[in-house]
Short mmCIF file of C-alpha atoms in Angstrom, two decimals:
data_model
loop_
_atom_site.label_atom_id
_atom_site.label_comp_id
_atom_site.label_asym_id
_atom_site.label_seq_id
_atom_site.Cartn_x
_atom_site.Cartn_y
_atom_site.Cartn_z
CA ALA U 7 31.71 21.01 17.42
CA TRP U 8 33.19 23.01 14.37
CA PHE U 9 33.07 21.60 10.75
CA SER U 10 32.91 22.83 7.19
CA LEU U 11 29.99 22.99 4.68
CA PRO U 12 30.05 23.02 1.07
CA ASP U 13 27.18 25.21 0.32
CA ARG U 14 26.39 28.54 2.28
CA VAL U 15 23.53 27.94 5.31
CA LYS U 16 20.90 30.45 5.94
CA PRO U 17 18.56 30.58 8.96
CA GLY U 18 15.78 28.07 9.14
CA ASP U 19 17.69 25.61 6.72
CA ARG U 20 16.88 22.08 7.67
CA VAL U 21 19.66 20.08 9.06
CA PHE U 22 20.13 16.07 8.86
CA LEU U 23 21.93 14.19 11.46
CA THR U 24 23.26 11.20 9.20
CA SER U 25 25.76 10.04 11.48
CA CYS U 26 26.28 9.64 15.50
CA ARG U 27 28.98 7.66 17.25
CA ARG U 28 27.17 7.80 20.78
CA LEU U 29 23.97 6.23 18.81
CA GLU U 30 26.03 3.62 16.67
CA GLN U 31 27.75 2.52 19.76
CA ASN U 32 24.16 2.14 21.26
CA ILE U 33 22.72 0.41 18.56
CA GLN U 34 25.78 -2.25 18.08
CA GLN U 35 25.23 -2.92 21.69
CA MET U 36 21.45 -3.88 21.23
CA MET U 37 22.68 -6.20 18.40
CA ARG U 38 24.54 -8.17 21.27
CA ASN U 39 22.92 -11.28 22.64
CA ASP U 40 23.68 -10.24 26.17
CA TYR U 41 22.14 -6.65 26.01
CA PRO U 42 20.01 -6.83 29.21
CA PHE U 43 17.21 -4.50 28.01
CA SER U 44 15.93 -6.95 25.15
CA LYS U 45 15.18 -9.72 27.50
CA LEU U 46 12.07 -10.21 29.51
CA PRO U 47 12.74 -10.55 33.39
CA CYS U 48 11.73 -13.80 34.65
CA GLU U 49 11.26 -15.62 38.21
CA MET U 50 12.45 -19.25 38.67
CA LYS U 51 11.67 -21.62 41.64
CA ALA U 52 12.95 -24.81 42.12
CA ARG U 53 12.50 -28.00 44.54
CA ILE U 54 14.86 -30.85 44.37
CA ALA U 55 14.49 -33.97 47.25
CA PRO U 56 15.76 -37.90 46.93
CA GLU U 57 13.37 -39.94 45.09
CA GLU U 58 11.30 -37.44 43.97
CA PRO U 59 11.54 -35.57 39.94
CA LEU U 60 13.36 -31.68 40.00
CA MET U 61 10.69 -29.46 39.96
CA LEU U 62 10.94 -26.30 38.24
CA MET U 63 8.68 -23.20 37.74
CA MET U 64 9.12 -20.21 35.62
CA LYS U 65 7.07 -16.75 35.26
CA ALA U 66 7.39 -13.75 33.29
CA LEU U 67 4.38 -11.48 32.11
CA ASP U 68 1.97 -12.67 34.60
CA TYR U 69 2.52 -16.50 32.91
CA THR U 70 3.73 -19.41 34.49
CA VAL U 71 4.79 -23.00 33.65
CA THR U 72 6.15 -25.65 35.90
CA VAL U 73 8.41 -28.22 34.38
CA TYR U 74 9.61 -31.72 36.27
CA SER U 75 12.43 -34.07 35.24
CA SER U 76 11.77 -37.12 33.61
CA GLY U 77 13.62 -39.22 36.00
CA LYS U 78 13.92 -39.09 39.88
CA ALA U 79 16.73 -37.57 42.05
CA SER U 80 18.84 -40.04 43.67
CA VAL U 81 20.54 -40.04 47.33
CA ALA U 82 23.75 -38.61 47.07
CA GLU U 83 27.03 -40.53 48.19
CA LYS U 84 29.19 -37.97 47.86
CA HIS U 85 28.55 -34.57 46.16
CA PRO U 86 24.90 -33.66 46.66
CA LEU U 87 23.47 -30.64 44.56
CA THR U 88 23.95 -27.39 46.21
CA GLU U 89 21.95 -24.19 45.37
CA GLU U 90 25.19 -22.90 43.84
CA THR U 91 25.21 -25.53 41.50
CA LEU U 92 21.90 -25.62 40.73
CA ARG U 93 21.48 -21.70 40.26
CA ASN U 94 24.29 -21.79 37.74
CA HIS U 95 22.76 -24.21 35.63
CA LEU U 96 18.81 -23.76 35.85
CA THR U 97 19.99 -19.81 35.07
CA ARG U 98 21.82 -20.62 32.14
CA LEU U 99 19.52 -18.89 29.66
CA GLY U 100 22.00 -17.52 27.50
CA GLU U 101 20.44 -16.63 24.08
CA THR U 102 16.84 -17.16 25.19
CA PRO U 103 14.83 -13.95 25.33
CA PHE U 104 14.71 -14.34 29.19
CA LEU U 105 16.76 -12.91 32.15
CA VAL U 106 16.43 -14.42 35.39
CA LYS U 107 15.80 -11.63 38.26
CA ASP U 108 14.86 -13.77 40.78
CA PHE U 109 15.83 -17.73 41.81
CA SER U 110 15.18 -19.37 44.86
CA ILE U 111 15.55 -23.31 45.34
CA GLU U 112 14.28 -25.89 48.04
CA ILE U 113 16.49 -28.94 48.74
CA GLU U 114 15.79 -31.60 50.86
CA GLY U 115 18.16 -34.17 51.96
CA GLU U 116 21.19 -34.74 49.89
CA ALA U 117 20.23 -35.41 46.37
CA ILE U 118 21.82 -35.85 43.22
CA LEU U 119 20.40 -35.61 39.60
CA PRO U 120 22.77 -35.78 36.41
CA PHE U 121 23.44 -32.27 34.62
CA SER U 122 21.70 -33.11 31.46
CA GLN U 123 18.29 -33.38 33.12
CA LEU U 124 19.19 -30.03 35.01
CA ASN U 125 19.59 -28.71 31.29
CA GLN U 126 16.72 -30.69 29.97
CA VAL U 127 14.56 -29.09 32.58
CA ARG U 128 15.66 -25.40 32.00
CA ARG U 129 15.00 -25.89 27.91
CA GLU U 130 11.89 -27.24 28.73
CA ALA U 131 10.29 -24.72 30.73
CA VAL U 132 11.98 -21.72 28.23
CA GLU U 133 10.50 -23.49 25.48
CA LEU U 134 6.63 -23.62 27.40
CA LEU U 135 6.99 -20.38 28.46
CA SER U 136 7.96 -19.00 25.17
CA GLN U 137 4.91 -20.87 23.70
CA LYS U 138 2.86 -19.71 26.25
CA ILE U 139 3.42 -16.03 26.05
CA LEU U 140 3.01 -16.18 22.16
CA ILE U 141 -0.16 -18.10 21.82
CA PRO U 142 -2.38 -14.63 21.83
CA PHE U 143 -0.61 -13.52 19.02
CA HIS U 144 -0.79 -16.61 16.77
CA HIS U 145 -2.98 -16.65 14.22
CA GLN U 146 -4.22 -19.57 12.42
CA PRO U 147 -2.47 -19.95 8.90
CA ILE U 148 -4.21 -19.98 5.86
CA VAL U 149 -4.65 -23.25 4.12
CA VAL U 150 -3.59 -22.63 0.31
CA LYS U 151 -6.01 -25.63 -0.49
CA ASN U 152 -8.93 -24.18 1.21
CA VAL U 153 -8.42 -20.72 -0.25
CA ARG U 154 -8.28 -22.18 -3.81
CA SER U 155 -11.45 -24.59 -3.09
CA ASP U 156 -13.19 -21.64 -2.33
CA GLY U 157 -12.28 -19.81 -5.36
CA GLU U 158 -13.08 -22.73 -7.67
CA ASN U 159 -16.71 -23.38 -5.89
CA ASN U 160 -17.71 -19.88 -7.04
CA ALA U 161 -15.83 -20.07 -10.25
CA GLU U 162 -19.17 -20.08 -12.16
CA GLU U 163 -18.50 -17.97 -15.01
CA HIS U 164 -21.16 -15.31 -16.68
CA ASN U 165 -21.15 -13.57 -19.72
CA ARG U 166 -20.96 -9.85 -19.51
CA PHE U 167 -22.65 -8.18 -22.21
CA GLY U 168 -23.73 -4.48 -22.76
CA PRO U 169 -22.29 -1.48 -24.46
CA SER U 170 -19.12 -0.08 -22.64
CA PHE U 171 -19.19 3.56 -22.18
CA LEU U 172 -16.06 6.22 -22.07
CA THR U 173 -15.03 7.89 -18.85
CA VAL U 174 -12.78 10.99 -18.91
CA TYR U 175 -10.52 11.70 -15.75
CA ALA U 176 -10.44 15.43 -16.63
CA GLY U 177 -7.24 17.50 -15.29
CA ASN U 178 -8.86 20.83 -15.25
CA ILE U 179 -12.56 22.59 -16.59
CA GLU U 180 -11.40 23.08 -19.78
CA ILE U 181 -10.89 19.44 -20.69
CA LEU U 182 -14.00 18.56 -18.44
CA LYS U 183 -15.91 20.99 -20.63
CA GLN U 184 -15.02 19.23 -23.94
CA ALA U 185 -15.70 15.82 -22.39
CA LEU U 186 -19.22 17.04 -21.79
CA ALA U 187 -19.76 18.44 -25.20
CA ILE U 188 -18.50 15.35 -26.87
CA GLY U 189 -21.16 13.33 -24.71
CA VAL U 190 -19.34 11.02 -22.52
CA GLN U 191 -21.53 9.37 -20.26
CA LYS U 192 -19.62 9.44 -17.13
CA VAL U 193 -16.62 12.29 -15.79
CA ILE U 194 -13.93 12.01 -13.14
CA PHE U 195 -12.36 15.53 -11.53
CA GLY U 196 -10.61 16.49 -8.47
CA GLY U 197 -7.46 15.26 -6.41
CA GLU U 198 -4.25 16.69 -7.43
CA SER U 199 -3.55 18.61 -10.23
CA PHE U 200 -0.82 18.79 -12.66
CA ILE U 201 -1.56 21.74 -14.23
CA PRO U 202 0.34 24.90 -13.22
CA GLY U 203 -1.68 27.66 -11.79
CA PHE U 204 -4.72 25.31 -11.21
CA SER U 205 -6.10 23.25 -8.56
CA TRP U 206 -9.29 21.57 -7.45
CA ASN U 207 -10.80 24.50 -4.71
CA LYS U 208 -14.19 24.99 -3.99
CA LYS U 209 -14.93 27.45 -6.81
CA ASN U 210 -13.66 24.80 -9.37
CA LEU U 211 -15.13 21.68 -7.90
CA THR U 212 -18.80 23.85 -7.89
CA GLU U 213 -18.55 24.78 -11.33
CA ALA U 214 -17.45 21.13 -12.62
CA MET U 215 -20.43 19.75 -10.62
CA SER U 216 -22.63 22.48 -12.01
CA ILE U 217 -21.79 21.76 -15.35
CA SER U 218 -21.99 18.26 -15.17
CA GLN U 219 -25.33 17.89 -13.69
CA LYS U 220 -26.82 20.25 -16.22
CA LYS U 221 -25.36 17.46 -18.83
CA GLY U 222 -27.03 14.67 -16.68
CA VAL U 223 -23.63 13.18 -16.76
CA LYS U 224 -22.42 10.96 -13.83
CA ALA U 225 -20.04 12.86 -11.74
CA ILE U 226 -17.11 11.27 -9.57
CA ILE U 227 -14.63 13.27 -7.15
CA ALA U 228 -11.07 12.17 -6.77
CA LEU U 229 -9.27 12.35 -3.66
CA PRO U 230 -5.47 12.63 -3.96
CA ARG U 231 -3.82 9.23 -4.54
CA ILE U 232 -1.77 10.22 -1.37
CA THR U 233 -3.21 11.90 1.41
CA ARG U 234 -0.33 11.87 4.21
CA GLU U 235 -1.40 12.37 7.81
CA ARG U 236 -0.04 15.64 8.35
CA GLU U 237 -2.58 16.76 5.30
CA ARG U 238 -5.40 14.96 6.99
CA LYS U 239 -7.42 18.46 8.27
CA ARG U 240 -6.85 19.67 4.50
CA HIS U 241 -8.59 16.33 2.64
CA GLU U 242 -11.53 16.34 5.45
CA GLU U 243 -12.43 19.56 4.51
CA TYR U 244 -11.99 18.71 0.67
CA ILE U 245 -14.70 16.04 1.49
CA LEU U 246 -16.74 18.49 3.37
CA THR U 247 -17.02 20.45 0.50
CA CYS U 248 -17.34 17.82 -1.84
CA GLN U 249 -20.16 16.18 0.14
CA GLN U 250 -22.30 19.57 -0.05
CA LEU U 251 -21.81 19.51 -3.80
CA CYS U 252 -23.59 15.79 -4.04
CA PRO U 253 -21.49 14.03 -6.82
CA ASP U 254 -22.18 10.42 -7.72
CA GLY U 255 -19.25 9.05 -5.72
CA PHE U 256 -15.92 9.71 -4.56
CA LEU U 257 -12.57 7.72 -6.25
CA VAL U 258 -10.26 6.43 -3.88
CA SER U 259 -6.97 5.12 -4.04
CA HIS U 260 -6.20 3.59 -0.76
CA LEU U 261 -7.51 2.34 2.36
CA GLY U 262 -6.77 5.46 4.33
CA SER U 263 -8.69 7.64 2.02
CA LEU U 264 -11.49 5.11 2.05
CA GLN U 265 -11.63 5.12 5.40
CA MET U 266 -11.71 9.16 5.54
CA VAL U 267 -14.68 9.43 3.26
CA ARG U 268 -16.73 6.66 4.98
CA ASP U 269 -15.95 8.66 8.35
CA TYR U 270 -17.77 11.91 6.42
CA SER U 271 -19.61 10.43 3.84
CA ASP U 272 -22.06 7.86 2.99
CA LEU U 273 -21.89 8.30 -0.77
CA PRO U 274 -21.02 5.46 -3.18
CA LEU U 275 -17.34 4.66 -3.26
CA TYR U 276 -15.48 3.95 -6.30
CA ALA U 277 -11.70 2.13 -6.01
CA ASN U 278 -9.11 3.46 -8.21
CA TYR U 279 -6.65 0.84 -9.87
CA PRO U 280 -3.93 1.38 -6.83
CA PHE U 281 -5.96 -1.28 -5.10
CA HIS U 282 -4.78 -3.84 -7.38
CA PHE U 283 -7.52 -5.70 -8.35
CA PHE U 284 -5.98 -8.77 -9.59
CA ASN U 285 -8.18 -11.20 -8.52
CA THR U 286 -12.04 -11.48 -7.07
CA TYR U 287 -10.20 -11.98 -3.51
CA THR U 288 -9.48 -7.97 -3.31
CA PHE U 289 -12.62 -7.35 -4.34
CA LYS U 290 -14.45 -9.80 -1.41
CA LEU U 291 -12.04 -7.75 0.95
CA LEU U 292 -13.49 -4.14 0.29
CA ASN U 293 -17.13 -5.77 0.19
CA ASP U 294 -18.01 -4.20 3.68
CA TRP U 295 -17.58 -1.06 2.50
CA LYS U 296 -20.21 -1.26 -0.31
CA ILE U 297 -18.22 -0.45 -3.27
CA LYS U 298 -19.86 0.39 -6.09
CA GLY U 299 -17.42 0.39 -8.74
CA ILE U 300 -13.85 -0.35 -9.27
CA THR U 301 -10.72 -0.07 -11.53
CA LEU U 302 -9.04 -3.41 -12.34
CA SER U 303 -5.11 -3.17 -12.68
CA PRO U 304 -3.88 -1.97 -15.85
CA GLU U 305 -1.34 -4.92 -15.47
CA LEU U 306 -3.94 -7.56 -16.21
CA SER U 307 -3.58 -9.26 -19.31
CA ARG U 308 -6.25 -9.77 -22.06
CA LYS U 309 -6.58 -13.53 -20.47
CA GLU U 310 -6.95 -12.30 -17.34
CA LEU U 311 -8.93 -9.69 -17.59
CA PHE U 312 -11.97 -11.25 -19.62
CA ALA U 313 -11.61 -14.38 -16.77
CA LEU U 314 -12.53 -11.71 -14.31
CA LEU U 315 -15.31 -9.82 -16.08
CA GLY U 316 -17.25 -13.74 -16.00
CA LYS U 317 -17.02 -13.48 -12.34
CA GLU U 318 -20.16 -13.48 -10.04
CA GLU U 319 -19.11 -11.35 -7.91
CA PHE U 320 -18.59 -8.45 -10.66
CA ILE U 321 -21.95 -8.75 -12.34
CA HIS U 322 -23.69 -6.06 -10.32
CA THR U 323 -20.61 -3.99 -10.05
CA GLU U 324 -19.33 -0.99 -12.52
CA VAL U 325 -16.04 -2.53 -13.75
CA GLU U 326 -13.65 0.22 -15.17
CA ILE U 327 -10.78 -0.32 -17.29
CA LEU U 328 -7.85 2.23 -18.67
CA VAL U 329 -7.70 2.64 -22.13
CA PHE U 330 -5.60 5.75 -22.62
CA GLY U 331 -3.38 7.40 -20.42
CA ALA U 332 0.35 8.09 -18.84
CA LEU U 333 0.60 5.45 -16.24
CA GLU U 334 2.46 6.47 -13.35
CA LEU U 335 5.56 4.26 -12.60
CA MET U 336 6.71 6.13 -9.47
CA VAL U 337 5.23 8.83 -6.77
CA SER U 338 7.94 10.40 -4.42
CA GLN U 339 7.63 13.14 -1.80
CA PHE U 340 11.19 14.09 -2.86
CA CYS U 341 11.33 16.61 -5.81
CA PRO U 342 14.46 16.21 -7.53
CA LEU U 343 13.71 19.03 -9.91
CA GLY U 344 13.18 21.39 -7.00
CA ALA U 345 16.59 19.98 -5.64
CA TRP U 346 18.88 19.82 -8.56
CA VAL U 347 17.17 22.40 -11.08
CA GLY U 348 15.28 24.80 -8.62
CA ASN U 349 18.97 24.75 -6.63
CA ASN U 350 17.16 26.79 -3.63
CA PRO U 351 16.18 25.66 -0.51
CA PRO U 352 12.77 23.73 -0.40
CA LEU U 353 10.58 27.33 1.00
CA THR U 354 11.95 29.42 -1.76
CA CYS U 355 11.97 26.93 -4.78
CA SER U 356 11.57 28.55 -8.40
CA ARG U 357 9.04 26.10 -9.37
CA PRO U 358 10.88 25.28 -12.45
CA CYS U 359 8.45 22.30 -12.97
CA GLN U 360 5.73 25.08 -14.11
CA LYS U 361 8.28 26.79 -16.54
CA ASP U 362 9.90 23.66 -18.54
CA LEU U 363 9.30 20.05 -19.85
CA PHE U 364 11.41 17.63 -17.64
CA PHE U 365 12.30 13.73 -18.28
CA LEU U 366 14.45 11.31 -16.65
CA ARG U 367 16.76 9.11 -19.48
CA ASP U 368 17.42 5.84 -18.57
CA ARG U 369 20.44 3.81 -20.07
CA LYS U 370 19.02 2.57 -23.31
CA GLY U 371 18.48 6.85 -24.08
CA ILE U 372 14.20 6.51 -23.52
CA ASP U 373 13.13 9.89 -21.77
CA PHE U 374 10.50 9.25 -18.95
CA PRO U 375 8.65 12.44 -18.09
CA VAL U 376 8.90 13.62 -14.71
CA ILE U 377 6.17 15.69 -13.32
CA THR U 378 5.21 17.63 -10.24
CA ASP U 379 1.54 17.92 -8.30
CA GLU U 380 0.52 21.13 -6.15
CA PHE U 381 1.62 19.28 -2.99
CA CYS U 382 5.17 19.23 -4.45
CA ARG U 383 5.46 15.68 -5.30
CA MET U 384 7.25 14.20 -8.12
CA HIS U 385 5.53 11.90 -10.42
CA LEU U 386 7.46 9.69 -12.90
CA LEU U 387 5.49 8.84 -16.07
CA ASN U 388 5.92 6.03 -18.83
CA SER U 389 8.02 6.82 -21.35
CA ARG U 390 4.97 5.84 -23.65
CA ARG U 391 0.94 6.51 -23.38
CA LEU U 392 -0.88 3.23 -22.72
CA SER U 393 -3.55 3.45 -26.00
CA LEU U 394 -6.13 0.43 -26.02
CA PHE U 395 -7.93 2.15 -29.01
CA ARG U 396 -7.58 -0.90 -31.38
CA GLU U 397 -8.75 -3.05 -28.57
CA LEU U 398 -12.24 -1.20 -28.60
CA LYS U 399 -14.14 -3.85 -31.17
CA ILE U 400 -13.67 -6.56 -28.29
CA LEU U 401 -14.23 -4.33 -25.21
CA LYS U 402 -17.14 -1.98 -26.37
CA ASP U 403 -19.82 -4.96 -25.81
CA LYS U 404 -18.51 -5.82 -22.33
CA ASN U 405 -20.58 -3.18 -20.37
CA LEU U 406 -17.54 -1.59 -19.21
CA SER U 407 -16.38 1.84 -18.25
CA LEU U 408 -13.35 2.69 -20.43
CA ARG U 409 -11.29 5.66 -18.69
CA LEU U 410 -9.31 8.28 -20.38
CA GLU U 411 -6.93 9.24 -17.87
CA LEU U 412 -6.27 13.19 -19.34
CA ARG U 413 -4.97 14.67 -16.17
CA HIS U 414 -1.62 14.98 -17.68
CA GLN U 415 -2.76 16.38 -21.23
CA SER U 416 -3.21 19.80 -22.71
CA PRO U 417 -6.78 21.09 -23.20
CA LYS U 418 -6.65 20.79 -26.81
CA ILE U 419 -4.86 17.11 -27.67
CA ALA U 420 -7.52 16.04 -24.84
CA GLY U 421 -10.46 17.28 -26.90
CA GLU U 422 -9.08 15.19 -29.80
CA ILE U 423 -8.43 12.09 -28.29
CA ILE U 424 -11.88 12.14 -26.55
CA ARG U 425 -13.50 13.08 -29.82
CA ILE U 426 -11.65 9.92 -31.66
CA TYR U 427 -12.31 7.23 -28.90
CA GLN U 428 -15.87 8.42 -29.00
CA GLU U 429 -16.20 7.91 -32.44
CA GLY U 430 -14.38 4.24 -32.01
CA ILE U 431 -17.04 3.13 -29.81
CA GLU U 432 -19.97 4.50 -31.92
CA LYS U 433 -18.10 3.14 -34.90
CA GLU U 434 -15.83 0.79 -36.19
CA THR U 435 -12.19 1.30 -35.48
CA ASP U 436 -10.00 2.61 -38.14
CA GLU U 437 -5.85 2.37 -38.25
CA LYS U 438 -6.22 6.09 -39.24
CA GLN U 439 -7.52 7.23 -35.77
CA GLN U 440 -4.71 5.23 -34.31
CA LEU U 441 -2.39 6.94 -36.22
CA ALA U 442 -3.91 10.65 -35.41
CA ILE U 443 -3.45 10.10 -31.55
CA GLU U 444 0.22 9.08 -32.29
CA SER U 445 0.40 12.24 -34.38
CA LEU U 446 -1.09 14.63 -31.78
CA LEU U 447 1.21 13.14 -29.14
CA GLY U 448 4.49 13.13 -31.47
CA GLN U 449 5.13 9.53 -30.23
CA SER U 450 4.26 5.75 -30.39
CA LEU U 451 1.77 4.03 -27.98
CA THR U 452 1.97 0.92 -26.22
CA ARG U 453 -0.65 -1.44 -25.41
CA GLY U 454 0.93 -2.27 -22.08
CA HIS U 455 0.24 -5.64 -20.43
CA PHE U 456 -2.46 -6.29 -22.52
CA TYR U 457 -1.07 -8.80 -24.44
CA ARG U 458 2.18 -10.43 -22.81
CA GLY U 459 1.03 -9.97 -19.07
CA VAL U 460 3.56 -8.94 -16.61
CA GLU U 461 6.95 -10.80 -17.25
#
């Protein structure tokens, strides 16, 4: 076939087949009700005799059902039922999931039976056989009333008291050093990197663990938010490397990472907010994995958050909430910067993301930052950073881990933000400090869903 292309094509470029006439014809054929390969082959046996009900046996996938007509056959005076007539009525399966491959009939004497009874026997056999085949795949539906009752029975609330502390999710070694110098009690590092030229390799992980342990600070190593199957070997080596460094635990963001860590390590696990902890049921499902700490969803309102903190399930669990950071709205394997700005095939992308800042502007003229990680995945951030600095006064006595998400910040700005938040916990918050954060970032801040919830 010959066709023209708008751009130059080089050896090794990927070609995507987006339309195929033969494939479309096959798909259209498969959507037809009479498509033979979409039906289960079945076997039918029937028996009819005067003064006896019609018997129909139907078999498929090693399942067998036998059905009898409600009435008995009569002695025919003129036109008894023939094999051809019975075949036409009993094998007429139409839009059912079955197709008769073998049919046999035993006729004794000259019997007659209304066609309506023939059709009824066929329909009953199809229905019973369908139900029998599907039994292994049926699950008892969850009774909502029982689920709610279970939640209400365990709804005893407890007051959660104790000093809260800062946790810094550092994007590189420099930010980590500033956090340790200011005196935070817990740090998170590792995972994907958003800083050009920097990655959490063995050298940087070793240095990060070394300086954290010297300060006596709890150090958690994160896995990338997305761990694809084709990258499994790389992530397994990453986990084994981290295991040798003896961190205080791993931060995981989805069930696949959780299972992968458990395959190679028995260190404590911390579940990140992409697990969407909105209620105690999510936590109960993960109980078997011995989760030591969780990060609640940033979409929880103040009322919902405090209601969860009072639940018995969270009394002995480290609960963390985000109090500062740029929330991710979307993560995509497709990189628009490389495709449109880089103006090059994927293997020779000029990596414009490492040189300039990029934004996605919506119809209201609001700019949303677009950044890429070391795996060339695109991350779309919220236009304004989340900040619960003003709310520290009601959070600092709830025994919470208050996370500062600083992976997207420069070390200089990150250090100032850590210092301001640490002062806010140790002393009373001041409106001047909130304004100082806005001045550092050059933008107003948002409290997200803390008061209005998800609309």
